[in-house]
């Protein structure tokens, strides 16, 4: 479907959109990698200060991993088409 786009709306070219998708895919891979690295370090008690009996929830790390996975899936599929 071709919708008429007004002249005052800036629309990037196809090459620019592809570059944005590649950069976003790379950022998603980095977020997942950093989140998993910090999860590993937290399990080994290098990064998180865990006290006996009270384990700190690593919610922020799971959010970072989730955002990274969403970026990878979204822009990976977008680059396929």
Backbone as JSON Lines, residues from 0, in Angstrom:
{"i":0,"aa":"X","n":[0.84,-1.18,0.0],"ca":[0.0,0.0,0.0],"c":[0.88,1.24,0.0]}
{"i":1,"aa":"X","n":[0.58,2.14,-0.84],"ca":[1.29,3.41,-0.89],"c":[0.39,4.51,-0.36]}
{"i":2,"aa":"X","n":[0.77,5.01,0.8],"ca":[0.04,6.12,1.38],"c":[0.76,7.41,1.03]}
{"i":3,"aa":"X","n":[0.03,8.45,0.74],"ca":[0.7,9.73,0.46],"c":[1.3,10.3,1.74]}
{"i":4,"aa":"X","n":[2.59,10.6,1.67],"ca":[3.3,11.17,2.82],"c":[3.47,12.66,2.57]}
{"i":5,"aa":"X","n":[3.05,13.49,3.52],"ca":[3.19,14.94,3.33],"c":[4.67,15.34,3.17]}
{"i":6,"aa":"X","n":[4.89,16.47,2.53],"ca":[6.26,16.93,2.27],"c":[7.01,17.34,3.53]}
{"i":7,"aa":"X","n":[6.28,17.74,4.57],"ca":[6.96,18.22,5.78],"c":[7.41,17.07,6.7]}
{"i":8,"aa":"X","n":[7.08,15.82,6.38],"ca":[7.5,14.67,7.18],"c":[8.81,14.13,6.6]}
{"i":9,"aa":"X","n":[9.89,14.17,7.41],"ca":[11.16,13.64,6.89],"c":[11.15,12.11,6.88]}
{"i":10,"aa":"X","n":[11.43,11.52,5.73],"ca":[11.46,10.07,5.59],"c":[12.87,9.68,5.15]}
{"i":11,"aa":"X","n":[13.58,8.9,5.97],"ca":[14.93,8.51,5.58],"c":[14.92,7.53,4.41]}
{"i":12,"aa":"X","n":[16.04,7.46,3.74],"ca":[16.15,6.55,2.6],"c":[16.27,5.11,3.1]}
{"i":13,"aa":"X","n":[16.18,4.17,2.18],"ca":[16.25,2.74,2.53],"c":[17.62,2.38,3.11]}
{"i":14,"aa":"X","n":[18.68,3.01,2.62],"ca":[20.02,2.71,3.13],"c":[20.18,3.18,4.57]}
{"i":15,"aa":"X","n":[19.62,4.34,4.87],"ca":[19.68,4.86,6.24],"c":[18.89,3.96,7.18]}
{"i":16,"aa":"X","n":[17.72,3.51,6.76],"ca":[16.91,2.62,7.6],"c":[17.63,1.29,7.83]}
{"i":17,"aa":"X","n":[18.33,0.78,6.83],"ca":[19.08,-0.45,7.0],"c":[20.24,-0.26,7.97]}
{"i":18,"aa":"X","n":[20.9,0.88,7.88],"ca":[22.0,1.19,8.82],"c":[21.48,1.28,10.25]}
{"i":19,"aa":"X","n":[20.33,1.91,10.44],"ca":[19.73,2.02,11.77],"c":[19.4,0.63,12.31]}
{"i":20,"aa":"X","n":[18.88,-0.26,11.47],"ca":[18.54,-1.61,11.9],"c":[19.79,-2.41,12.28]}
{"i":21,"aa":"X","n":[20.86,-2.24,11.51],"ca":[22.11,-2.96,11.82],"c":[22.69,-2.48,13.14]}
{"i":22,"aa":"X","n":[22.68,-1.17,13.36],"ca":[23.19,-0.63,14.62],"c":[22.33,-1.09,15.79]}
{"i":23,"aa":"X","n":[21.02,-1.09,15.62],"ca":[20.12,-1.55,16.69],"c":[20.31,-3.04,16.98]}
{"i":24,"aa":"X","n":[20.55,-3.83,15.95],"ca":[20.83,-5.25,16.15],"c":[22.11,-5.44,16.94]}
{"i":25,"aa":"X","n":[23.14,-4.67,16.62],"ca":[24.41,-4.75,17.34],"c":[24.24,-4.31,18.79]}
{"i":26,"aa":"X","n":[23.46,-3.26,19.03],"ca":[23.2,-2.8,20.4],"c":[22.46,-3.87,21.18]}
{"i":27,"aa":"X","n":[21.5,-4.55,20.55],"ca":[20.78,-5.64,21.22],"c":[21.7,-6.78,21.6]}
{"i":28,"aa":"X","n":[22.61,-7.14,20.71],"ca":[23.58,-8.21,21.01],"c":[24.48,-7.79,22.18]}
{"i":29,"aa":"X","n":[24.91,-6.53,22.19],"ca":[25.74,-6.05,23.29],"c":[24.99,-6.04,24.62]}
{"i":30,"aa":"X","n":[23.72,-5.62,24.59],"ca":[22.93,-5.61,25.83],"c":[22.76,-7.02,26.4]}
{"i":31,"aa":"X","n":[22.48,-7.98,25.54],"ca":[22.33,-9.36,26.0],"c":[23.65,-9.87,26.55]}
{"i":32,"aa":"X","n":[24.74,-9.58,25.86],"ca":[26.06,-10.03,26.32],"c":[26.44,-9.44,27.67]}
{"i":33,"aa":"X","n":[26.21,-8.13,27.83],"ca":[26.54,-7.47,29.09],"c":[25.64,-7.99,30.22]}
{"i":34,"aa":"X","n":[24.36,-8.16,29.92],"ca":[23.44,-8.69,30.94],"c":[23.81,-10.08,31.39]}
{"i":35,"aa":"X","n":[24.16,-10.95,30.44],"ca":[24.57,-12.32,30.8],"c":[25.9,-12.33,31.54]}
{"i":36,"aa":"X","n":[26.82,-11.44,31.15],"ca":[28.1,-11.36,31.85],"c":[27.9,-10.95,33.3]}
{"i":37,"aa":"X","n":[27.07,-9.92,33.52],"ca":[26.82,-9.49,34.89],"c":[26.03,-10.52,35.68]}
{"i":38,"aa":"X","n":[25.14,-11.27,35.01],"ca":[24.43,-12.36,35.68],"c":[25.43,-13.41,36.16]}
{"i":39,"aa":"X","n":[26.38,-13.76,35.28],"ca":[27.41,-14.74,35.63],"c":[28.24,-14.25,36.79]}
{"i":40,"aa":"X","n":[28.65,-12.97,36.73],"ca":[29.46,-12.42,37.82],"c":[28.67,-12.33,39.11]}
{"i":41,"aa":"X","n":[27.38,-12.09,39.01],"ca":[26.54,-12.03,40.2],"c":[26.39,-13.41,40.84]}
{"i":42,"aa":"X","n":[26.3,-14.44,39.99],"ca":[26.2,-15.81,40.53],"c":[27.49,-16.21,41.24]}
{"i":43,"aa":"X","n":[28.62,-15.71,40.71],"ca":[29.93,-16.02,41.31],"c":[30.26,-15.1,42.48]}
{"i":44,"aa":"X","n":[29.34,-14.18,42.8],"ca":[29.48,-13.25,43.91],"c":[30.64,-12.27,43.71]}
{"i":45,"aa":"X","n":[30.96,-11.95,42.45],"ca":[31.97,-10.95,42.17],"c":[31.36,-9.56,42.06]}
{"i":46,"aa":"X","n":[30.14,-9.49,41.59],"ca":[29.54,-8.2,41.25],"c":[28.51,-7.75,42.28]}
{"i":47,"aa":"X","n":[27.63,-8.63,42.67],"ca":[26.56,-8.28,43.61],"c":[27.01,-8.51,45.03]}
{"i":48,"aa":"X","n":[26.58,-7.65,45.91],"ca":[26.85,-7.84,47.33],"c":[25.69,-8.6,47.95]}
{"i":49,"aa":"X","n":[25.84,-9.91,48.0],"ca":[24.77,-10.74,48.56],"c":[25.1,-11.03,50.02]}
{"i":50,"aa":"X","n":[24.09,-10.9,50.83],"ca":[24.25,-11.25,52.24],"c":[23.61,-12.6,52.46]}
{"i":51,"aa":"X","n":[24.09,-13.31,53.45],"ca":[23.55,-14.63,53.73],"c":[22.08,-14.53,54.11]}
{"i":52,"aa":"X","n":[21.27,-15.35,53.47],"ca":[19.85,-15.37,53.76],"c":[19.05,-14.39,52.93]}
{"i":53,"aa":"X","n":[19.68,-13.36,52.44],"ca":[18.98,-12.36,51.61],"c":[19.69,-12.25,50.27]}
{"i":54,"aa":"X","n":[19.05,-12.76,49.26],"ca":[19.62,-12.63,47.92],"c":[18.95,-11.47,47.22]}
{"i":55,"aa":"X","n":[19.78,-10.61,46.69],"ca":[19.27,-9.44,45.99],"c":[18.75,-9.86,44.62]}
{"i":56,"aa":"X","n":[17.58,-9.4,44.27],"ca":[17.01,-9.73,42.97],"c":[17.75,-8.97,41.87]}
{"i":57,"aa":"X","n":[18.04,-9.67,40.81],"ca":[18.73,-9.05,39.68],"c":[17.72,-8.67,38.61]}
{"i":58,"aa":"X","n":[16.72,-7.9,39.0],"ca":[15.66,-7.52,38.08],"c":[16.18,-6.63,36.95]}
{"i":59,"aa":"X","n":[17.07,-5.72,37.28],"ca":[17.6,-4.81,36.27],"c":[18.35,-5.58,35.19]}
{"i":60,"aa":"X","n":[19.08,-6.61,35.59],"ca":[19.82,-7.41,34.62],"c":[18.87,-8.13,33.68]}
{"i":61,"aa":"X","n":[17.77,-8.66,34.2],"ca":[16.8,-9.35,33.34],"c":[16.09,-8.38,32.41]}
{"i":62,"aa":"X","n":[15.89,-7.16,32.86],"ca":[15.29,-6.14,31.99],"c":[16.24,-5.81,30.85]}
{"i":63,"aa":"X","n":[17.53,-5.66,31.16],"ca":[18.52,-5.38,30.12],"c":[18.58,-6.52,29.11]}
{"i":64,"aa":"X","n":[18.56,-7.76,29.59],"ca":[18.59,-8.92,28.7],"c":[17.32,-8.96,27.85]}
{"i":65,"aa":"X","n":[16.17,-8.68,28.46],"ca":[14.91,-8.69,27.72],"c":[14.86,-7.63,26.64]}
{"i":66,"aa":"X","n":[15.33,-6.43,26.95],"ca":[15.36,-5.35,25.95],"c":[16.3,-5.74,24.81]}
{"i":67,"aa":"X","n":[17.44,-6.34,25.14],"ca":[18.37,-6.78,24.11],"c":[17.77,-7.84,23.21]}
{"i":68,"aa":"X","n":[17.06,-8.78,23.8],"ca":[16.42,-9.84,22.99],"c":[15.35,-9.23,22.08]}
{"i":69,"aa":"X","n":[14.57,-8.29,22.6],"ca":[13.56,-7.64,21.76],"c":[14.18,-6.89,20.59]}
{"i":70,"aa":"X","n":[15.28,-6.2,20.85],"ca":[15.98,-5.5,19.75],"c":[16.51,-6.48,18.71]}
{"i":71,"aa":"X","n":[17.07,-7.59,19.18],"ca":[17.62,-8.59,18.26],"c":[16.5,-9.17,17.39]}
{"i":72,"aa":"X","n":[15.4,-9.56,18.02],"ca":[14.31,-10.17,17.27],"c":[13.69,-9.17,16.3]}
{"i":73,"aa":"X","n":[13.4,-7.97,16.78],"ca":[12.73,-6.98,15.94],"c":[13.6,-6.6,14.73]}
{"i":74,"aa":"X","n":[14.83,-6.24,14.96],"ca":[15.66,-5.76,13.86],"c":[16.23,-6.91,13.03]}
{"i":75,"aa":"X","n":[16.35,-8.08,13.62],"ca":[16.75,-9.24,12.82],"c":[15.71,-9.6,11.79]}
{"i":76,"aa":"X","n":[14.45,-9.6,12.22],"ca":[13.35,-9.88,11.27],"c":[13.24,-8.75,10.24]}
{"i":77,"aa":"X","n":[13.43,-7.53,10.7],"ca":[13.34,-6.39,9.79],"c":[14.42,-6.44,8.72]}
{"i":78,"aa":"X","n":[15.61,-6.9,9.07],"ca":[16.69,-7.01,8.1],"c":[16.47,-8.16,7.11]}
{"i":79,"aa":"X","n":[15.68,-9.15,7.5],"ca":[15.4,-10.25,6.58],"c":[14.51,-9.81,5.43]}
{"i":80,"aa":"X","n":[13.63,-8.84,5.71],"ca":[12.68,-8.4,4.68],"c":[13.11,-7.09,4.21]}
